[in-house]
PDB file of C-alpha atoms and ligand atoms in Angstrom:
ATOM      1  CA  MET A 233      90.797 139.303  69.537  1.00  0.00           C
ATOM      2  CA  THR A 234      93.647 140.328  71.848  1.00  0.00           C
ATOM      3  CA  GLN A 235      96.950 140.936  70.079  1.00  0.00           C
ATOM      4  CA  GLN A 236     100.253 140.501  71.878  1.00  0.00           C
ATOM      5  CA  ILE A 237     102.869 142.982  70.706  1.00  0.00           C
ATOM      6  CA  THR A 238     106.495 143.284  71.761  1.00  0.00           C
ATOM      7  CA  ALA A 239     108.049 145.504  69.062  1.00  0.00           C
ATOM      8  CA  VAL A 240     107.410 149.224  69.188  1.00  0.00           C
ATOM      9  CA  SER A 241     107.299 149.371  65.354  1.00  0.00           C
ATOM     10  CA  ALA A 242     104.431 146.831  65.279  1.00  0.00           C
ATOM     11  CA  LEU A 243     102.613 148.750  67.998  1.00  0.00           C
ATOM     12  CA  ALA A 244     103.081 152.078  66.210  1.00  0.00           C
ATOM     13  CA  SER A 245     101.825 150.773  62.878  1.00  0.00           C
ATOM     14  CA  PHE A 246      98.745 149.124  64.459  1.00  0.00           C
ATOM     15  CA  LEU A 247      97.880 152.263  66.419  1.00  0.00           C
ATOM     16  CA  HIS A 248      98.624 154.600  63.514  1.00  0.00           C
ATOM     17  CA  LYS A 249      95.990 152.831  61.395  1.00  0.00           C
ATOM     18  CA  ALA A 250      93.444 152.916  64.217  1.00  0.00           C
ATOM     19  CA  LYS A 251      94.049 156.593  64.975  1.00  0.00           C
ATOM     20  CA  SER A 252      93.799 157.565  61.303  1.00  0.00           C
ATOM     21  CA  ARG A 253      90.301 156.023  61.368  1.00  0.00           C
ATOM     22  CA  GLY A 254      89.552 158.416  64.248  1.00  0.00           C
ATOM     23  CA  GLN A 255      89.685 155.766  66.988  1.00  0.00           C
ATOM     24  CA  THR A 256      90.543 156.761  70.546  1.00  0.00           C
ATOM     25  CA  VAL A 257      93.132 154.797  72.501  1.00  0.00           C
ATOM     26  CA  GLY A 258      92.862 154.088  76.219  1.00  0.00           C
ATOM     27  CA  PHE A 259      96.120 153.012  77.836  1.00  0.00           C
ATOM     28  CA  VAL A 260      96.617 151.102  81.085  1.00  0.00           C
ATOM     29  CA  PRO A 261     100.288 150.720  82.061  1.00  0.00           C
ATOM     30  CA  THR A 262     100.870 147.875  84.526  1.00  0.00           C
ATOM     31  CA  MET A 263     103.633 145.775  85.993  1.00  0.00           C
ATOM     32  CA  GLY A 264     101.499 142.634  85.622  1.00  0.00           C
ATOM     33  CA  ALA A 265     100.467 140.301  88.476  1.00  0.00           C
ATOM     34  CA  LEU A 266      97.004 141.567  87.697  1.00  0.00           C
ATOM     35  CA  HIS A 267      94.113 141.575  90.146  1.00  0.00           C
ATOM     36  CA  GLU A 268      90.553 142.944  90.280  1.00  0.00           C
ATOM     37  CA  GLY A 269      91.946 146.451  90.900  1.00  0.00           C
ATOM     38  CA  HIS A 270      93.707 146.374  87.523  1.00  0.00           C
ATOM     39  CA  LEU A 271      90.661 144.858  85.856  1.00  0.00           C
ATOM     40  CA  ALA A 272      88.440 147.693  87.149  1.00  0.00           C
ATOM     41  CA  ILE A 273      90.880 150.123  85.517  1.00  0.00           C
ATOM     42  CA  VAL A 274      90.879 148.122  82.283  1.00  0.00           C
ATOM     43  CA  ARG A 275      87.048 148.081  82.210  1.00  0.00           C
ATOM     44  CA  LYS A 276      86.928 151.844  82.595  1.00  0.00           C
ATOM     45  CA  ALA A 277      89.431 152.271  79.766  1.00  0.00           C
ATOM     46  CA  ARG A 278      87.366 149.968  77.556  1.00  0.00           C
ATOM     47  CA  GLN A 279      84.146 151.859  78.309  1.00  0.00           C
ATOM     48  CA  GLU A 280      85.690 155.189  77.371  1.00  0.00           C
ATOM     49  CA  ASN A 281      87.735 154.321  74.266  1.00  0.00           C
ATOM     50  CA  ASN A 282      87.553 152.537  70.937  1.00  0.00           C
ATOM     51  CA  LEU A 283      90.780 150.642  71.581  1.00  0.00           C
ATOM     52  CA  THR A 284      92.451 149.565  74.804  1.00  0.00           C
ATOM     53  CA  VAL A 285      96.171 148.912  75.200  1.00  0.00           C
ATOM     54  CA  VAL A 286      97.536 147.357  78.400  1.00  0.00           C
ATOM     55  CA  SER A 287     101.290 147.225  78.899  1.00  0.00           C
ATOM     56  CA  ILE A 288     103.026 144.738  81.160  1.00  0.00           C
ATOM     57  CA  TYR A 289     106.537 145.710  82.184  1.00  0.00           C
ATOM     58  CA  VAL A 290     108.206 145.282  85.573  1.00  0.00           C
ATOM     59  CA  ASN A 291     110.186 148.490  85.650  1.00  0.00           C
ATOM     60  CA  GLU A 292     113.476 147.988  87.459  1.00  0.00           C
ATOM     61  CA  ARG A 293     114.118 151.755  87.484  1.00  0.00           C
ATOM     62  CA  GLN A 294     111.353 152.361  90.032  1.00  0.00           C
ATOM     63  CA  PHE A 295     112.574 149.770  92.565  1.00  0.00           C
ATOM     64  CA  ASN A 296     114.995 151.202  95.072  1.00  0.00           C
ATOM     65  CA  ASN A 297     115.564 147.702  96.455  1.00  0.00           C
ATOM     66  CA  SER A 298     116.849 145.034  94.067  1.00  0.00           C
ATOM     67  CA  GLU A 299     115.420 142.185  96.128  1.00  0.00           C
ATOM     68  CA  ASP A 300     111.966 143.754  95.926  1.00  0.00           C
ATOM     69  CA  PHE A 301     112.381 143.894  92.139  1.00  0.00           C
ATOM     70  CA  LEU A 302     113.428 140.254  91.937  1.00  0.00           C
ATOM     71  CA  LYS A 303     110.585 139.145  94.183  1.00  0.00           C
ATOM     72  CA  TYR A 304     107.922 141.167  92.403  1.00  0.00           C
ATOM     73  CA  PRO A 305     105.286 138.616  91.299  1.00  0.00           C
ATOM     74  CA  ARG A 306     105.325 137.742  87.591  1.00  0.00           C
ATOM     75  CA  HIS A 307     102.423 135.823  86.023  1.00  0.00           C
ATOM     76  CA  GLU A 308     102.503 136.544  82.321  1.00  0.00           C
ATOM     77  CA  GLU A 309     100.304 133.623  81.230  1.00  0.00           C
ATOM     78  CA  SER A 310      97.472 134.238  83.676  1.00  0.00           C
ATOM     79  CA  ASP A 311      97.703 138.025  83.131  1.00  0.00           C
ATOM     80  CA  LEU A 312      97.265 137.471  79.443  1.00  0.00           C
ATOM     81  CA  SER A 313      94.216 135.276  79.842  1.00  0.00           C
ATOM     82  CA  LEU A 314      92.621 137.802  82.241  1.00  0.00           C
ATOM     83  CA  LEU A 315      93.148 140.549  79.678  1.00  0.00           C
ATOM     84  CA  GLN A 316      91.783 138.367  76.877  1.00  0.00           C
ATOM     85  CA  GLY A 317      88.737 137.765  79.068  1.00  0.00           C
ATOM     86  CA  GLU A 318      88.263 141.537  79.370  1.00  0.00           C
ATOM     87  CA  GLY A 319      88.439 141.971  75.584  1.00  0.00           C
ATOM     88  CA  VAL A 320      91.586 144.132  75.655  1.00  0.00           C
ATOM     89  CA  ASP A 321      92.748 144.896  72.106  1.00  0.00           C
ATOM     90  CA  ILE A 322      96.517 144.974  72.644  1.00  0.00           C
ATOM     91  CA  VAL A 323      98.741 143.625  75.373  1.00  0.00           C
ATOM     92  CA  TYR A 324     102.072 145.353  74.935  1.00  0.00           C
ATOM     93  CA  PHE A 325     105.230 143.787  76.384  1.00  0.00           C
ATOM     94  CA  PRO A 326     107.789 146.590  75.965  1.00  0.00           C
ATOM     95  CA  GLN A 327     111.419 145.610  75.492  1.00  0.00           C
ATOM     96  CA  THR A 328     113.907 147.420  77.727  1.00  0.00           C
ATOM     97  CA  ALA A 329     116.206 148.092  74.744  1.00  0.00           C
ATOM     98  CA  GLU A 330     113.392 149.916  72.951  1.00  0.00           C
ATOM     99  CA  LEU A 331     112.168 151.971  75.905  1.00  0.00           C
ATOM    100  CA  PHE A 332     115.226 154.166  76.163  1.00  0.00           C
ATOM    101  CA  THR A 333     117.198 154.951  73.028  1.00  0.00           C
ATOM    102  CA  GLN A 334     119.302 157.841  71.739  1.00  0.00           C
ATOM    103  CA  GLU A 335     116.120 159.367  70.297  1.00  0.00           C
ATOM    104  CA  ASN A 336     114.100 158.651  73.408  1.00  0.00           C
ATOM    105  CA  LEU A 337     116.341 159.308  76.420  1.00  0.00           C
ATOM    106  CA  PRO A 338     114.887 159.029  79.946  1.00  0.00           C
ATOM    107  CA  ILE A 339     112.938 162.215  80.629  1.00  0.00           C
ATOM    108  CA  ASN A 340     114.357 164.578  83.237  1.00  0.00           C
ATOM    109  CA  PHE A 341     112.443 167.485  84.749  1.00  0.00           C
ATOM    110  CA  SER A 342     111.681 168.852  88.196  1.00  0.00           C
ATOM    111  CA  LEU A 343     108.717 167.521  90.129  1.00  0.00           C
ATOM    112  CA  ASN A 344     109.037 170.453  92.536  1.00  0.00           C
ATOM    113  CA  GLY A 345     109.437 168.300  95.606  1.00  0.00           C
ATOM    114  CA  LEU A 346     106.377 166.115  94.952  1.00  0.00           C
ATOM    115  CA  ASP A 347     108.758 163.195  94.470  1.00  0.00           C
ATOM    116  CA  VAL A 348     110.568 163.514  97.804  1.00  0.00           C
ATOM    117  CA  LEU A 349     107.547 163.369 100.123  1.00  0.00           C
ATOM    118  CA  LEU A 350     105.881 160.215 101.510  1.00  0.00           C
ATOM    119  CA  GLU A 351     106.788 157.362  99.123  1.00  0.00           C
ATOM    120  CA  GLY A 352     109.536 159.479  97.623  1.00  0.00           C
ATOM    121  CA  ALA A 353     111.149 159.983 101.039  1.00  0.00           C
ATOM    122  CA  SER A 354     111.074 156.258 101.811  1.00  0.00           C
ATOM    123  CA  ARG A 355     111.988 155.095  98.317  1.00  0.00           C
ATOM    124  CA  PRO A 356     114.528 157.559  96.888  1.00  0.00           C
ATOM    125  CA  GLY A 357     114.465 157.580  93.094  1.00  0.00           C
ATOM    126  CA  HIS A 358     111.161 155.699  92.900  1.00  0.00           C
ATOM    127  CA  PHE A 359     109.188 158.437  91.166  1.00  0.00           C
ATOM    128  CA  LYS A 360     112.074 159.269  88.849  1.00  0.00           C
ATOM    129  CA  GLY A 361     111.845 155.652  87.656  1.00  0.00           C
ATOM    130  CA  VAL A 362     108.052 155.804  87.347  1.00  0.00           C
ATOM    131  CA  VAL A 363     108.122 159.048  85.383  1.00  0.00           C
ATOM    132  CA  GLU A 364     110.863 157.779  83.054  1.00  0.00           C
ATOM    133  CA  VAL A 365     109.030 154.613  82.136  1.00  0.00           C
ATOM    134  CA  VAL A 366     105.546 156.121  81.895  1.00  0.00           C
ATOM    135  CA  HIS A 367     106.869 158.922  79.700  1.00  0.00           C
ATOM    136  CA  ALA A 368     108.636 156.390  77.428  1.00  0.00           C
ATOM    137  CA  LEU A 369     105.449 154.298  77.250  1.00  0.00           C
ATOM    138  CA  PHE A 370     103.373 157.389  76.432  1.00  0.00           C
ATOM    139  CA  MET A 371     105.777 158.067  73.530  1.00  0.00           C
ATOM    140  CA  HIS A 372     105.213 154.522  72.265  1.00  0.00           C
ATOM    141  CA  VAL A 373     101.433 154.366  72.692  1.00  0.00           C
ATOM    142  CA  GLN A 374     100.477 158.066  72.354  1.00  0.00           C
ATOM    143  CA  PRO A 375      97.170 157.374  74.071  1.00  0.00           C
ATOM    144  CA  THR A 376      94.089 159.565  74.130  1.00  0.00           C
ATOM    145  CA  LYS A 377      93.582 158.745  77.801  1.00  0.00           C
ATOM    146  CA  ALA A 378      95.752 156.891  80.347  1.00  0.00           C
ATOM    147  CA  TYR A 379      94.408 155.189  83.456  1.00  0.00           C
ATOM    148  CA  PHE A 380      95.959 154.801  86.919  1.00  0.00           C
ATOM    149  CA  GLY A 381      94.700 153.478  90.250  1.00  0.00           C
ATOM    150  CA  LEU A 382      94.235 155.805  93.219  1.00  0.00           C
ATOM    151  CA  LYS A 383      95.825 153.320  95.606  1.00  0.00           C
ATOM    152  CA  ASP A 384      99.019 154.923  94.312  1.00  0.00           C
ATOM    153  CA  PHE A 385      97.645 158.397  95.009  1.00  0.00           C
ATOM    154  CA  GLN A 386     101.061 160.051  94.918  1.00  0.00           C
ATOM    155  CA  GLN A 387     101.912 158.352  91.626  1.00  0.00           C
ATOM    156  CA  VAL A 388      98.784 159.902  90.108  1.00  0.00           C
ATOM    157  CA  ALA A 389      99.792 163.334  91.451  1.00  0.00           C
ATOM    158  CA  VAL A 390     103.332 162.961  90.084  1.00  0.00           C
ATOM    159  CA  LEU A 391     102.083 161.835  86.663  1.00  0.00           C
ATOM    160  CA  ARG A 392      99.556 164.686  86.504  1.00  0.00           C
ATOM    161  CA  LYS A 393     102.441 167.036  87.165  1.00  0.00           C
ATOM    162  CA  MET A 394     104.453 165.402  84.363  1.00  0.00           C
ATOM    163  CA  VAL A 395     101.581 165.755  81.885  1.00  0.00           C
ATOM    164  CA  LYS A 396     101.082 169.399  82.842  1.00  0.00           C
ATOM    165  CA  GLU A 397     104.778 170.377  82.868  1.00  0.00           C
ATOM    166  CA  LEU A 398     105.548 168.668  79.565  1.00  0.00           C
ATOM    167  CA  GLN A 399     102.169 169.583  78.035  1.00  0.00           C
ATOM    168  CA  LEU A 400     101.595 166.007  76.927  1.00  0.00           C
ATOM    169  CA  PRO A 401      98.451 165.514  74.842  1.00  0.00           C
ATOM    170  CA  VAL A 402      96.941 162.837  77.056  1.00  0.00           C
ATOM    171  CA  GLU A 403      94.147 162.907  79.618  1.00  0.00           C
ATOM    172  CA  LEU A 404      94.916 161.114  82.897  1.00  0.00           C
ATOM    173  CA  VAL A 405      92.035 159.252  84.508  1.00  0.00           C
ATOM    174  CA  ALA A 406      92.281 158.179  88.167  1.00  0.00           C
ATOM    175  CA  VAL A 407      90.311 155.083  89.166  1.00  0.00           C
ATOM    176  CA  PRO A 408      89.198 154.418  92.784  1.00  0.00           C
ATOM    177  CA  THR A 409      90.986 151.766  94.840  1.00  0.00           C
ATOM    178  CA  VAL A 410      89.392 148.330  94.757  1.00  0.00           C
ATOM    179  CA  ARG A 411      89.259 146.569  98.116  1.00  0.00           C
ATOM    180  CA  ALA A 412      88.729 142.969  99.193  1.00  0.00           C
ATOM    181  CA  GLU A 413      85.433 142.355 101.013  1.00  0.00           C
ATOM    182  CA  ASN A 414      87.200 142.912 104.337  1.00  0.00           C
ATOM    183  CA  GLY A 415      88.653 146.247 103.159  1.00  0.00           C
ATOM    184  CA  LEU A 416      92.241 145.284 102.320  1.00  0.00           C
ATOM    185  CA  ALA A 417      93.337 147.358  99.323  1.00  0.00           C
ATOM    186  CA  LEU A 418      94.075 145.045  96.404  1.00  0.00           C
ATOM    187  CA  SER A 419      97.725 145.032  95.425  1.00  0.00           C
ATOM    188  CA  SER A 420      99.981 142.708  93.448  1.00  0.00           C
ATOM    189  CA  ARG A 421     102.166 142.595  96.558  1.00  0.00           C
ATOM    190  CA  ASN A 422      99.330 140.931  98.520  1.00  0.00           C
ATOM    191  CA  GLN A 423     100.222 137.772  96.588  1.00  0.00           C
ATOM    192  CA  ARG A 424     103.382 137.596  98.711  1.00  0.00           C
ATOM    193  CA  LEU A 425     101.383 137.610 101.977  1.00  0.00           C
ATOM    194  CA  SER A 426     100.338 134.474 103.859  1.00  0.00           C
ATOM    195  CA  GLU A 427      96.676 134.093 104.863  1.00  0.00           C
ATOM    196  CA  GLU A 428      97.624 135.164 108.377  1.00  0.00           C
ATOM    197  CA  GLN A 429      99.516 138.223 107.115  1.00  0.00           C
ATOM    198  CA  ARG A 430      96.516 139.268 105.004  1.00  0.00           C
ATOM    199  CA  GLN A 431      94.499 139.410 108.214  1.00  0.00           C
ATOM    200  CA  GLU A 432      97.254 141.339 110.007  1.00  0.00           C
ATOM    201  CA  ALA A 433      97.542 143.769 107.092  1.00  0.00           C
ATOM    202  CA  LEU A 434      93.919 144.781 107.642  1.00  0.00           C
ATOM    203  CA  ILE A 435      95.144 147.079 110.415  1.00  0.00           C
ATOM    204  CA  LEU A 436      96.003 149.588 107.672  1.00  0.00           C
ATOM    205  CA  PHE A 437      92.428 149.819 106.381  1.00  0.00           C
ATOM    206  CA  LYS A 438      91.043 149.820 109.936  1.00  0.00           C
ATOM    207  CA  THR A 439      93.355 152.651 110.935  1.00  0.00           C
ATOM    208  CA  LEU A 440      92.373 154.728 107.900  1.00  0.00           C
ATOM    209  CA  CYS A 441      88.688 154.150 108.752  1.00  0.00           C
ATOM    210  CA  PHE A 442      89.406 155.162 112.353  1.00  0.00           C
ATOM    211  CA  LEU A 443      90.994 158.407 111.140  1.00  0.00           C
ATOM    212  CA  LYS A 444      88.065 159.115 108.836  1.00  0.00           C
ATOM    213  CA  GLU A 445      85.510 158.429 111.543  1.00  0.00           C
ATOM    214  CA  HIS A 446      87.177 160.675 114.149  1.00  0.00           C
ATOM    215  CA  TYR A 447      88.717 163.346 111.948  1.00  0.00           C
ATOM    216  CA  GLN A 448      86.055 165.997 112.516  1.00  0.00           C
ATOM    217  CA  LYS A 449      85.808 165.496 116.287  1.00  0.00           C
ATOM    218  CA  THR A 450      89.312 164.769 117.623  1.00  0.00           C
ATOM    219  CA  PRO A 451      92.245 167.213 117.753  1.00  0.00           C
ATOM    220  CA  HIS A 452      94.595 166.564 114.831  1.00  0.00           C
ATOM    221  CA  ASN A 453      97.782 165.578 116.664  1.00  0.00           C
ATOM    222  CA  GLU A 454      95.975 163.479 119.251  1.00  0.00           C
ATOM    223  CA  LEU A 455      94.139 161.569 116.538  1.00  0.00           C
ATOM    224  CA  LEU A 456      97.286 160.945 114.507  1.00  0.00           C
ATOM    225  CA  ALA A 457      99.136 159.731 117.605  1.00  0.00           C
ATOM    226  CA  GLN A 458      96.308 157.286 118.423  1.00  0.00           C
ATOM    227  CA  ALA A 459      96.271 156.007 114.862  1.00  0.00           C
ATOM    228  CA  LYS A 460     100.051 155.463 114.866  1.00  0.00           C
ATOM    229  CA  ALA A 461      99.820 153.673 118.220  1.00  0.00           C
ATOM    230  CA  ASN A 462      97.233 151.349 116.648  1.00  0.00           C
ATOM    231  CA  ILE A 463      99.676 150.262 113.980  1.00  0.00           C
ATOM    232  CA  HIS A 464     102.621 150.075 116.386  1.00  0.00           C
ATOM    233  CA  SER A 465     100.611 147.668 118.535  1.00  0.00           C
ATOM    234  CA  SER A 466     100.141 145.333 115.534  1.00  0.00           C
ATOM    235  CA  SER A 467     102.713 143.038 113.923  1.00  0.00           C
ATOM    236  CA  LEU A 468     103.261 145.539 111.093  1.00  0.00           C
ATOM    237  CA  LYS A 469     106.266 147.839 111.014  1.00  0.00           C
ATOM    238  CA  LEU A 470     105.056 151.366 110.318  1.00  0.00           C
ATOM    239  CA  ASP A 471     107.024 153.334 107.749  1.00  0.00           C
ATOM    240  CA  TYR A 472     104.829 156.461 107.770  1.00  0.00           C
ATOM    241  CA  LEU A 473     101.315 157.569 108.545  1.00  0.00           C
ATOM    242  CA  GLU A 474     100.583 161.129 107.542  1.00  0.00           C
ATOM    243  CA  ILE A 475      97.606 163.372 106.982  1.00  0.00           C
ATOM    244  CA  VAL A 476      98.344 165.522 103.962  1.00  0.00           C
ATOM    245  CA  ASP A 477      96.804 168.080 101.673  1.00  0.00           C
ATOM    246  CA  PRO A 478      95.595 165.983  98.704  1.00  0.00           C
ATOM    247  CA  GLU A 479      96.679 168.707  96.257  1.00  0.00           C
ATOM    248  CA  THR A 480     100.233 169.313  97.445  1.00  0.00           C
ATOM    249  CA  LEU A 481     100.781 166.128  99.529  1.00  0.00           C
ATOM    250  CA  ILE A 482     102.354 168.345 102.195  1.00  0.00           C
ATOM    251  CA  SER A 483     101.734 167.182 105.769  1.00  0.00           C
ATOM    252  CA  LEU A 484      98.997 168.983 107.679  1.00  0.00           C
ATOM    253  CA  ASN A 485      99.399 169.881 111.336  1.00  0.00           C
ATOM    254  CA  GLU A 486      95.822 170.860 111.919  1.00  0.00           C
ATOM    255  CA  HIS A 487      92.370 170.204 110.561  1.00  0.00           C
ATOM    256  CA  HIS A 488      91.872 171.081 106.942  1.00  0.00           C
ATOM    257  CA  PRO A 489      88.712 170.907 104.815  1.00  0.00           C
ATOM    258  CA  GLN A 490      90.474 168.551 102.393  1.00  0.00           C
ATOM    259  CA  ALA A 491      92.647 165.884 103.932  1.00  0.00           C
ATOM    260  CA  LEU A 492      94.136 162.603 102.809  1.00  0.00           C
ATOM    261  CA  ALA A 493      95.563 159.976 105.149  1.00  0.00           C
ATOM    262  CA  CYS A 494      98.476 158.050 103.633  1.00  0.00           C
ATOM    263  CA  VAL A 495     100.078 155.024 105.194  1.00  0.00           C
ATOM    264  CA  ALA A 496     102.978 152.680 104.397  1.00  0.00           C
ATOM    265  CA  ALA A 497     104.042 149.721 106.505  1.00  0.00           C
ATOM    266  CA  PHE A 498     105.903 146.444 106.256  1.00  0.00           C
ATOM    267  CA  CYS A 499     103.962 143.261 106.773  1.00  0.00           C
ATOM    268  CA  GLY A 500     106.832 140.808 107.121  1.00  0.00           C
ATOM    269  CA  GLU A 501     109.043 141.659 104.155  1.00  0.00           C
ATOM    270  CA  VAL A 502     106.232 143.090 102.071  1.00  0.00           C
ATOM    271  CA  ARG A 503     105.768 146.835 101.932  1.00  0.00           C
ATOM    272  CA  LEU A 504     102.124 147.874 101.669  1.00  0.00           C
ATOM    273  CA  ILE A 505     100.587 151.286 101.078  1.00  0.00           C
ATOM    274  CA  ASP A 506      97.056 152.627 101.311  1.00  0.00           C
ATOM    275  CA  ASN A 507      95.261 155.974 101.565  1.00  0.00           C
ATOM    276  CA  MET A 508      91.842 157.430 102.284  1.00  0.00           C
ATOM    277  CA  LEU A 509      90.233 160.833 101.919  1.00  0.00           C
ATOM    278  CA  LEU A 510      89.128 161.901 105.374  1.00  0.00           C
ATOM    279  CA  ILE A 511      86.426 164.278 104.260  1.00  0.00           C
ATOM    280  CA  ALA A 512      83.847 163.169 101.753  1.00  0.00           C
ATOM    281  CA  GLN A 513      84.138 165.324  98.626  1.00  0.00           C
TER     282      GLN A 513
HETATM  283  O1  PAF B  81     101.507 151.481  89.059  1.00  0.00           O
HETATM  284  C1  PAF B  81     102.285 150.710  88.452  1.00  0.00           C
HETATM  285  O2  PAF B  81     102.017 149.517  88.271  1.00  0.00           O
HETATM  286  C2  PAF B  81     103.601 151.256  87.911  1.00  0.00           C
HETATM  287  O3  PAF B  81     104.122 152.221  88.744  1.00  0.00           O
HETATM  288  C3  PAF B  81     103.473 151.777  86.475  1.00  0.00           C
HETATM  289  C4  PAF B  81     102.551 152.974  86.382  1.00  0.00           C
HETATM  290  C5  PAF B  81     102.992 150.674  85.546  1.00  0.00           C
HETATM  291  C6  PAF B  81     104.850 152.238  85.964  1.00  0.00           C
HETATM  292  O4  PAF B  81     105.775 151.187  85.951  1.00  0.00           O
END
């Protein structure tokens, strides 16, 4: 049966008992408004652990735009029933007052520039907010493994860096992006799109496929320019489209054996992101 927990003391005592029986804990942090992408992550966590904890917390610290925070979809009831349907053991609703305390101050360390590229450049402070909340949640849950979706590729890179730098005893597991049948990457933000906008937003997936298809055969800069022109000719407002090294996330200016295309664009008021590896690994 799924337990709903809001107090960190209740969470700690439940998990302490489980861990002392040798049980492993898989943790899936979320901001709610769950979709199939989240559920794929939850299923993986369930397969690999004795217990699964999912947290739901819309983290104001990672929004650089207060309107975006206010408009972020919130569906606690339906989220809960989806998680019950998946057989999740604990749904944790952290309380802001318990996340950051005198004993557990927001973590502060250098991400060596990983946080100022791509999303970090467009959303100053975003990754600081992500790292602060995920670190606080890790302190509460102390999971064996924690699961994140690759749609937020840079988030995974930033969190891997955090785990390594702070030598946290948790294994991060990255789960592939889940797409709608037409290719649109699933995102909680899609709930704010009209039917027409969902069709228009497909230009992002199509452009990533175009880059992947032509990457080997077309000169780098020419290809990138064509891809950008594709998006500019749509109704979306391009924020960035870059081909980067998937390890460092630094922009590439020429062909590279490992390359990742990352895109962000506004569809109406809604900011969407997506990415695709250009060379099969
Ligand atoms: O990916 C998300 O939903 C959020 O960034 C996360 C990891 C739950 C932190 O608030």
